[in-house]
Amino acid sequence: MHTLDDIKDLLQSCENEDDFARLQARALETTLQHVGPEIHFRGLIEFSNVCSRDCFYCGIRKSNKKIQRYSLSQEEIVELAKWSAQEGYGSIALQSGERCDPVFVDFVIEVLRQIKSETRSELLPDGLGITLCVGEQTKETYQRFFDAGAHRYLLRIETTSPSLFAQIHPTEQHLHTRLRSLEFLKEIGYQVGTGVMIGLPGQTYEDLARDVLFFRDIDIDMIGMGPYLSHHDTPMSRYAEENNRNRLLIFRKSLAMIAATRIVCPKINIAATTALQTIDPAGRIDGLRFGANVLMPQTTPPGFRRNYLLYEGKPGLDENALETRLNLERQIESIGRYVSKNKWGDSLRFHEKHPQSPDSPSGK
Ligand code: SAH
């Protein structure tokens, strides 16, 4: 059993070349042993940037009046989903700003239903696997989303440090609400994902080590995490200079977080996120070398991407979805891994916990 100090040591190895290389080798070995060389793609559909929250770090927070708000139509989203299925992705991730109004909730339910019914095929008898990422909702809403066909849900805790959480959110947002949401999701039967931002102002190695222990203690199924990157139209832009100055270290810390998480939770799915690629063009591939096994290539049409800027410098704004995929596949093959096709690519940890799960998917 890893202690807080063990994990802190793993993380701190990002400050020394030899230790960092050893950490990478160990994380990769653990990955290959427990989840294998396969990489799972999820077609990422950022279907709306309308948001009712005001998180201090986020570029699509409701108080940012400088961005143009958009919402894709049901037809547009379903088309992107079908495209993902044709490309062999097996799974998609639907993400948007947070809204809890009935119009939004009903819309998401309709979209889920239509995607499930229109993507069934011989290759995918249960349709596309769907990960939903639309923030904090009531248990009833989570249940309705689940019943409509979402089977994985991603809700980042952002940080498990109560003081840091309070520092980066308005007073009406609470750490305990997120924790309760994660519990609801688990009770309903979702494969549950969470994650944190790395390199927040004032965040210590001990904070990050506690985050990793938290992932283990709640027996999480999936992780999506990456560097915190400042956005100029947010209250946290006052830390922009510090954030820019430390980018290389924050990048290495993020890779160390992926590695430590893989070592502590060997059978979960871990995503190499776009934010990594923002700092270094090869960042997501580095994420895979340090223990990630999931990638979420963007399918959001280029015209909308520039309005879904959670942070500055988001890459691939003009690339089309096919180029994105081909680029990634080439890079993945160059590191001796390969991309799974027409599979949901579920968390092995989840199925280990629920071996007799009646709704264990056929296309997992
Ligand atoms: N509203 C949804 C999804 C959109 S935000 C939700 O709350 O889940 C998705 C994630 O982007 C957030 O959880 C946060 O961790 C990350 N994010 C937001 N702003 C960021 C920034 N400036 N730098 C890095 N990550 C950021």
Short mmCIF file of C-alpha atoms and ligand atoms in Angstrom, two decimals:
data_model
loop_
_atom_site.label_atom_id
_atom_site.label_comp_id
_atom_site.label_asym_id
_atom_site.label_seq_id
_atom_site.Cartn_x
_atom_site.Cartn_y
_atom_site.Cartn_z
CA MET A 1 0.00 0.00 0.00
CA HIS A 2 1.47 3.34 -1.04
CA THR A 3 1.77 6.02 1.62
CA LEU A 4 1.49 9.76 1.19
CA ASP A 5 5.28 10.02 1.33
CA ASP A 6 5.76 7.30 -1.30
CA ILE A 7 3.52 9.20 -3.68
CA LYS A 8 5.18 12.51 -2.91
CA ASP A 9 8.52 10.90 -3.80
CA LEU A 10 7.14 9.62 -7.08
CA LEU A 11 5.86 13.09 -7.95
CA GLN A 12 9.01 14.89 -6.93
CA SER A 13 11.05 12.76 -9.28
CA CYS A 14 9.92 15.12 -12.06
CA GLU A 15 12.61 17.52 -10.82
CA ASN A 16 15.51 15.19 -11.61
CA GLU A 17 16.24 13.72 -15.07
CA ASP A 18 17.30 10.24 -13.93
CA ASP A 19 14.47 9.84 -11.44
CA PHE A 20 11.98 11.08 -14.02
CA ALA A 21 13.20 8.53 -16.60
CA ARG A 22 12.88 5.78 -14.00
CA LEU A 23 9.34 6.88 -13.13
CA GLN A 24 8.39 6.82 -16.81
CA ALA A 25 9.78 3.31 -17.28
CA ARG A 26 7.98 2.02 -14.20
CA ALA A 27 4.66 3.61 -15.20
CA LEU A 28 4.89 2.23 -18.73
CA GLU A 29 5.68 -1.25 -17.45
CA THR A 30 2.69 -1.10 -15.09
CA THR A 31 0.48 0.08 -17.96
CA LEU A 32 1.51 -2.72 -20.32
CA GLN A 33 1.13 -5.30 -17.57
CA HIS A 34 -2.34 -4.24 -16.40
CA VAL A 35 -4.16 -2.63 -19.33
CA GLY A 36 -1.93 -3.57 -22.25
CA PRO A 37 -0.62 -1.58 -25.25
CA GLU A 38 -4.09 -0.66 -26.54
CA ILE A 39 -5.15 3.00 -26.66
CA HIS A 40 -8.87 3.83 -26.63
CA PHE A 41 -10.15 6.84 -28.54
CA ARG A 42 -13.23 8.81 -27.53
CA GLY A 43 -14.53 11.25 -30.10
CA LEU A 44 -14.80 14.47 -28.08
CA ILE A 45 -17.89 16.55 -28.84
CA GLU A 46 -17.88 19.93 -27.06
CA PHE A 47 -21.50 20.59 -27.84
CA SER A 48 -22.08 23.89 -26.05
CA ASN A 49 -20.05 26.54 -24.25
CA VAL A 50 -23.06 28.04 -22.47
CA CYS A 51 -22.33 27.81 -18.74
CA SER A 52 -24.14 28.82 -15.55
CA ARG A 53 -21.01 28.54 -13.39
CA ASP A 54 -18.31 31.08 -12.73
CA CYS A 55 -15.18 29.05 -11.94
CA PHE A 56 -12.26 31.45 -11.55
CA TYR A 57 -9.94 29.50 -13.86
CA CYS A 58 -12.21 28.69 -16.76
CA GLY A 59 -12.43 30.60 -20.04
CA ILE A 60 -16.09 29.68 -20.64
CA ARG A 61 -17.28 30.91 -17.20
CA LYS A 62 -20.56 32.76 -17.40
CA SER A 63 -19.06 36.18 -16.63
CA ASN A 64 -16.78 36.06 -19.65
CA LYS A 65 -18.73 38.29 -22.01
CA LYS A 66 -16.02 38.25 -24.64
CA ILE A 67 -16.73 34.86 -26.12
CA GLN A 68 -19.45 33.98 -28.54
CA ARG A 69 -21.75 31.38 -27.03
CA TYR A 70 -22.85 28.43 -29.16
CA SER A 71 -24.89 25.26 -28.82
CA LEU A 72 -24.86 22.57 -31.46
CA SER A 73 -28.24 21.28 -32.57
CA GLN A 74 -29.36 17.72 -31.88
CA GLU A 75 -28.83 16.85 -35.56
CA GLU A 76 -25.31 18.26 -35.53
CA ILE A 77 -24.33 16.32 -32.42
CA VAL A 78 -25.81 13.08 -33.74
CA GLU A 79 -23.92 13.55 -37.02
CA LEU A 80 -20.63 13.96 -35.14
CA ALA A 81 -21.43 10.85 -33.11
CA LYS A 82 -22.19 8.85 -36.24
CA TRP A 83 -18.97 10.06 -37.81
CA SER A 84 -17.08 8.88 -34.72
CA ALA A 85 -18.74 5.46 -34.99
CA GLN A 86 -17.83 5.20 -38.69
CA GLU A 87 -14.23 6.05 -37.82
CA GLY A 88 -14.21 3.03 -35.49
CA TYR A 89 -13.93 5.05 -32.27
CA GLY A 90 -16.37 2.86 -30.33
CA SER A 91 -16.96 5.62 -27.77
CA ILE A 92 -17.59 9.34 -27.58
CA ALA A 93 -17.37 11.95 -24.84
CA LEU A 94 -20.09 14.61 -24.74
CA GLN A 95 -18.95 17.73 -22.93
CA SER A 96 -20.41 21.18 -22.39
CA GLY A 97 -20.68 24.04 -19.97
CA GLU A 98 -22.84 23.34 -16.94
CA ARG A 99 -26.58 23.91 -17.02
CA CYS A 100 -29.25 22.30 -14.87
CA ASP A 101 -32.42 23.79 -16.37
CA PRO A 102 -35.07 21.35 -17.61
CA VAL A 103 -34.67 22.43 -21.25
CA PHE A 104 -31.00 21.47 -21.16
CA VAL A 105 -31.55 18.22 -19.27
CA ASP A 106 -34.30 17.12 -21.66
CA PHE A 107 -32.15 18.08 -24.63
CA VAL A 108 -29.23 15.94 -23.41
CA ILE A 109 -31.59 13.01 -22.82
CA GLU A 110 -32.97 13.25 -26.35
CA VAL A 111 -29.46 13.45 -27.79
CA LEU A 112 -28.34 10.39 -25.80
CA ARG A 113 -31.35 8.37 -26.93
CA GLN A 114 -30.92 9.26 -30.56
CA ILE A 115 -27.19 8.53 -30.55
CA LYS A 116 -27.77 5.13 -28.95
CA SER A 117 -30.49 4.18 -31.40
CA GLU A 118 -28.68 5.42 -34.52
CA THR A 119 -25.23 3.99 -33.85
CA ARG A 120 -26.17 0.36 -33.32
CA SER A 121 -24.52 -1.85 -35.91
CA GLU A 122 -23.06 -5.30 -36.33
CA LEU A 123 -19.75 -3.96 -35.05
CA LEU A 124 -21.36 -2.06 -32.16
CA PRO A 125 -24.47 -4.05 -31.12
CA ASP A 126 -25.11 -1.72 -28.16
CA GLY A 127 -24.30 1.45 -30.06
CA LEU A 128 -21.53 3.87 -29.16
CA GLY A 129 -20.21 3.95 -25.60
CA ILE A 130 -20.98 7.39 -24.17
CA THR A 131 -19.09 9.35 -21.53
CA LEU A 132 -20.96 12.39 -20.33
CA CYS A 133 -19.32 15.47 -18.85
CA VAL A 134 -21.87 18.16 -18.01
CA GLY A 135 -20.98 18.96 -14.42
CA GLU A 136 -22.91 18.83 -11.16
CA GLN A 137 -26.51 17.63 -11.48
CA THR A 138 -29.12 16.13 -9.15
CA LYS A 139 -29.14 12.39 -8.55
CA GLU A 140 -32.41 12.17 -10.43
CA THR A 141 -30.88 13.87 -13.48
CA TYR A 142 -27.84 11.59 -13.38
CA GLN A 143 -30.23 8.62 -13.26
CA ARG A 144 -32.18 9.91 -16.26
CA PHE A 145 -28.96 10.41 -18.25
CA PHE A 146 -27.92 6.86 -17.34
CA ASP A 147 -31.27 5.42 -18.37
CA ALA A 148 -31.00 7.28 -21.69
CA GLY A 149 -27.69 5.56 -22.46
CA ALA A 150 -24.72 7.36 -20.88
CA HIS A 151 -22.68 4.72 -19.04
CA ARG A 152 -19.60 6.70 -18.05
CA TYR A 153 -19.45 10.11 -16.38
CA LEU A 154 -16.55 12.48 -15.89
CA LEU A 155 -16.65 15.05 -13.09
CA ARG A 156 -13.35 16.47 -11.98
CA ILE A 157 -12.87 17.24 -8.32
CA GLU A 158 -10.33 19.87 -9.56
CA THR A 159 -8.39 19.62 -6.26
CA THR A 160 -9.03 17.72 -3.03
CA SER A 161 -7.51 20.51 -0.95
CA PRO A 162 -10.46 22.33 0.68
CA SER A 163 -8.59 25.64 0.86
CA LEU A 164 -7.41 25.46 -2.76
CA PHE A 165 -10.89 24.44 -3.93
CA ALA A 166 -12.38 27.45 -2.14
CA GLN A 167 -9.75 29.73 -3.64
CA ILE A 168 -10.57 28.86 -7.26
CA HIS A 169 -14.37 28.72 -7.05
CA PRO A 170 -17.14 31.18 -6.15
CA THR A 171 -18.53 30.69 -2.64
CA GLU A 172 -21.64 28.85 -3.87
CA GLN A 173 -19.53 25.96 -5.17
CA HIS A 174 -18.47 23.38 -2.61
CA LEU A 175 -16.05 20.51 -2.52
CA HIS A 176 -18.60 18.40 -0.64
CA THR A 177 -21.18 18.87 -3.41
CA ARG A 178 -18.72 17.43 -5.93
CA LEU A 179 -17.95 14.55 -3.59
CA ARG A 180 -21.65 13.82 -3.20
CA SER A 181 -22.13 13.99 -6.97
CA LEU A 182 -19.36 11.41 -7.43
CA GLU A 183 -21.11 9.17 -4.90
CA PHE A 184 -24.44 9.51 -6.72
CA LEU A 185 -22.80 8.56 -10.00
CA LYS A 186 -21.24 5.48 -8.45
CA GLU A 187 -24.49 4.42 -6.78
CA ILE A 188 -26.34 4.67 -10.08
CA GLY A 189 -23.84 2.34 -11.73
CA TYR A 190 -21.81 4.65 -13.94
CA GLN A 191 -18.15 4.10 -14.59
CA VAL A 192 -16.98 7.20 -12.79
CA GLY A 193 -14.12 9.47 -13.74
CA THR A 194 -12.61 12.40 -11.93
CA GLY A 195 -9.40 14.41 -12.05
CA VAL A 196 -7.56 17.52 -10.98
CA MET A 197 -5.75 20.49 -12.41
CA ILE A 198 -2.01 20.45 -11.90
CA GLY A 199 0.02 23.58 -11.24
CA LEU A 200 -2.65 25.65 -9.52
CA PRO A 201 -1.21 28.66 -7.68
CA GLY A 202 -0.04 27.52 -4.24
CA GLN A 203 -0.58 23.79 -4.93
CA THR A 204 2.09 21.61 -3.29
CA TYR A 205 3.41 18.09 -3.98
CA GLU A 206 1.61 17.05 -0.82
CA ASP A 207 -1.70 18.37 -2.21
CA LEU A 208 -1.15 16.38 -5.40
CA ALA A 209 -0.15 13.25 -3.50
CA ARG A 210 -3.40 13.55 -1.52
CA ASP A 211 -5.28 13.79 -4.82
CA VAL A 212 -3.77 10.46 -5.92
CA LEU A 213 -4.70 8.86 -2.58
CA PHE A 214 -8.22 10.16 -3.07
CA PHE A 215 -8.45 8.47 -6.49
CA ARG A 216 -7.45 5.22 -4.84
CA ASP A 217 -9.66 5.57 -1.78
CA ILE A 218 -12.86 6.21 -3.74
CA ASP A 219 -11.83 3.35 -6.08
CA ILE A 220 -12.21 5.50 -9.18
CA ASP A 221 -12.65 3.95 -12.64
CA MET A 222 -11.24 6.70 -14.85
CA ILE A 223 -9.05 9.77 -14.62
CA GLY A 224 -8.76 12.86 -16.81
CA MET A 225 -6.32 15.44 -15.56
CA GLY A 226 -3.85 17.94 -16.90
CA PRO A 227 -1.96 21.16 -16.36
CA TYR A 228 -3.72 24.32 -15.25
CA LEU A 229 -3.25 26.91 -18.00
CA SER A 230 -4.23 30.52 -17.44
CA HIS A 231 -6.86 32.30 -19.51
CA HIS A 232 -6.69 36.10 -19.79
CA ASP A 233 -10.42 36.75 -19.36
CA THR A 234 -10.68 35.07 -15.95
CA PRO A 235 -10.05 36.29 -12.40
CA MET A 236 -7.08 33.92 -12.15
CA SER A 237 -5.29 35.70 -14.98
CA ARG A 238 -3.44 37.55 -12.25
CA TYR A 239 -1.32 34.42 -11.92
CA ALA A 240 -0.64 34.29 -15.66
CA GLU A 241 2.98 35.33 -15.41
CA GLU A 242 3.78 32.71 -12.78
CA ASN A 243 1.82 30.11 -14.76
CA ASN A 244 3.73 30.88 -17.96
CA ARG A 245 7.09 30.92 -16.24
CA ASN A 246 6.48 27.49 -14.69
CA ARG A 247 4.95 25.77 -17.70
CA LEU A 248 7.74 23.27 -18.22
CA LEU A 249 7.69 22.19 -14.58
CA ILE A 250 3.89 22.04 -14.58
CA PHE A 251 4.08 19.84 -17.68
CA ARG A 252 6.50 17.46 -15.98
CA LYS A 253 4.41 17.43 -12.81
CA SER A 254 1.38 16.50 -14.91
CA LEU A 255 3.24 13.56 -16.44
CA ALA A 256 4.39 12.53 -12.97
CA MET A 257 0.75 12.67 -11.76
CA ILE A 258 -0.29 10.36 -14.60
CA ALA A 259 2.57 7.98 -13.76
CA ALA A 260 1.86 7.97 -10.01
CA THR A 261 -1.85 7.41 -10.62
CA ARG A 262 -1.09 4.48 -12.94
CA ILE A 263 1.21 2.94 -10.31
CA VAL A 264 -1.34 3.36 -7.50
CA CYS A 265 -4.47 2.47 -9.55
CA PRO A 266 -3.07 0.11 -12.22
CA LYS A 267 -6.30 -1.05 -13.89
CA ILE A 268 -8.14 2.23 -14.43
CA ASN A 269 -8.46 4.22 -17.66
CA ILE A 270 -6.34 7.39 -17.72
CA ALA A 271 -6.72 10.03 -20.42
CA ALA A 272 -3.90 12.06 -21.90
CA THR A 273 -5.68 15.41 -22.19
CA THR A 274 -5.51 18.23 -24.72
CA ALA A 275 -4.08 20.59 -22.11
CA LEU A 276 -0.84 18.57 -22.15
CA GLN A 277 -0.57 19.11 -25.87
CA THR A 278 -0.99 22.84 -25.36
CA ILE A 279 2.36 23.03 -23.60
CA ASP A 280 4.17 20.61 -25.89
CA PRO A 281 2.95 19.46 -29.33
CA ALA A 282 3.91 15.88 -28.40
CA GLY A 283 2.35 16.24 -24.95
CA ARG A 284 -0.47 13.76 -25.31
CA ILE A 285 1.93 11.12 -26.63
CA ASP A 286 4.15 11.80 -23.61
CA GLY A 287 1.03 11.25 -21.50
CA LEU A 288 0.70 7.77 -23.06
CA ARG A 289 4.38 7.03 -22.36
CA PHE A 290 3.79 7.95 -18.69
CA GLY A 291 0.81 5.67 -18.21
CA ALA A 292 -2.26 7.05 -19.98
CA ASN A 293 -4.31 4.70 -22.21
CA VAL A 294 -7.13 6.93 -23.46
CA LEU A 295 -7.13 9.83 -25.92
CA MET A 296 -9.99 12.11 -26.78
CA PRO A 297 -9.53 13.47 -30.30
CA GLN A 298 -11.68 16.49 -31.01
CA THR A 299 -14.57 16.15 -33.38
CA THR A 300 -16.05 19.57 -32.62
CA PRO A 301 -16.20 21.40 -35.97
CA PRO A 302 -13.26 23.84 -36.32
CA GLY A 303 -15.62 26.84 -36.54
CA PHE A 304 -16.84 26.21 -32.99
CA ARG A 305 -13.56 25.16 -31.41
CA ARG A 306 -12.26 28.67 -30.95
CA ASN A 307 -15.22 29.42 -28.71
CA TYR A 308 -14.55 26.44 -26.47
CA LEU A 309 -11.34 27.81 -25.07
CA LEU A 310 -11.14 26.81 -21.42
CA TYR A 311 -7.57 28.12 -21.48
CA GLU A 312 -5.30 29.93 -23.92
CA GLY A 313 -3.31 28.36 -26.72
CA LYS A 314 -5.58 25.34 -27.19
CA PRO A 315 -4.05 23.46 -30.14
CA GLY A 316 -5.63 22.02 -33.28
CA LEU A 317 -8.12 24.86 -33.80
CA ASP A 318 -7.97 24.58 -37.57
CA GLU A 319 -7.25 20.91 -37.98
CA ASN A 320 -10.16 18.82 -39.17
CA ALA A 321 -11.20 15.74 -37.24
CA LEU A 322 -9.79 13.28 -39.75
CA GLU A 323 -6.37 14.95 -39.75
CA THR A 324 -6.44 14.94 -35.95
CA ARG A 325 -7.06 11.21 -35.92
CA LEU A 326 -4.50 10.29 -38.55
CA ASN A 327 -1.85 12.41 -36.83
CA LEU A 328 -2.49 10.76 -33.51
CA GLU A 329 -2.56 7.23 -34.91
CA ARG A 330 0.80 7.76 -36.60
CA GLN A 331 2.36 9.00 -33.38
CA ILE A 332 0.85 6.15 -31.35
CA GLU A 333 2.27 3.55 -33.71
CA SER A 334 5.67 5.20 -33.46
CA ILE A 335 5.76 4.41 -29.72
CA GLY A 336 4.79 0.77 -30.25
CA ARG A 337 1.16 1.06 -29.16
CA TYR A 338 -2.02 0.81 -31.20
CA VAL A 339 -5.57 2.16 -31.25
CA SER A 340 -8.51 -0.13 -30.46
CA LYS A 341 -11.35 -0.18 -32.98
CA ASN A 342 -15.11 -0.55 -32.49
CA LYS A 343 -14.82 -1.20 -28.76
CA TRP A 344 -16.16 0.76 -25.83
CA GLY A 345 -12.78 0.50 -24.15
CA ASP A 346 -14.25 0.39 -20.65
CA SER A 347 -12.30 0.69 -17.42
CA LEU A 348 -10.95 -2.76 -16.54
CA ARG A 349 -11.13 -1.77 -12.88
CA PHE A 350 -14.88 -1.26 -13.18
CA HIS A 351 -15.45 -4.72 -14.62
CA GLU A 352 -13.14 -6.22 -12.02
CA LYS A 353 -15.42 -4.72 -9.34
CA HIS A 354 -18.60 -5.81 -11.10
CA PRO A 355 -17.81 -9.16 -12.71
CA GLN A 356 -21.44 -10.23 -12.85
CA SER A 357 -22.79 -6.85 -13.84
CA PRO A 358 -26.04 -7.69 -15.67
CA ASP A 359 -25.56 -4.80 -18.04
CA SER A 360 -21.95 -5.56 -18.70
CA PRO A 361 -21.76 -4.30 -22.28
CA SER A 362 -21.12 -6.69 -25.13
CA GLY A 363 -18.84 -4.24 -26.87
CA LYS A 364 -16.71 -3.42 -23.86
N1 SAH B 1 -18.72 21.95 -17.32
C1 SAH B 1 -18.20 20.63 -17.41
C2 SAH B 1 -17.13 20.42 -18.45
C3 SAH B 1 -16.33 21.60 -18.97
S1 SAH B 1 -14.89 22.05 -18.11
C4 SAH B 1 -17.76 20.16 -16.06
O1 SAH B 1 -17.79 20.92 -15.11
O2 SAH B 1 -17.40 19.00 -15.93
C5 SAH B 1 -13.93 20.60 -18.11
C6 SAH B 1 -12.65 20.70 -17.30
O3 SAH B 1 -11.75 21.60 -17.90
C7 SAH B 1 -12.80 21.21 -15.91
O4 SAH B 1 -13.22 20.20 -15.05
C8 SAH B 1 -11.40 21.74 -15.59
O5 SAH B 1 -10.66 20.77 -14.86
C9 SAH B 1 -10.78 21.96 -16.95
N2 SAH B 1 -10.38 23.36 -17.11
C10 SAH B 1 -11.16 24.46 -17.07
N3 SAH B 1 -10.41 25.57 -17.17
C11 SAH B 1 -9.13 25.18 -17.27
C12 SAH B 1 -7.90 25.87 -17.38
N4 SAH B 1 -7.83 27.20 -17.40
N5 SAH B 1 -6.76 25.13 -17.46
C13 SAH B 1 -6.81 23.78 -17.44
N6 SAH B 1 -7.94 23.08 -17.31
C14 SAH B 1 -9.09 23.77 -17.23
#
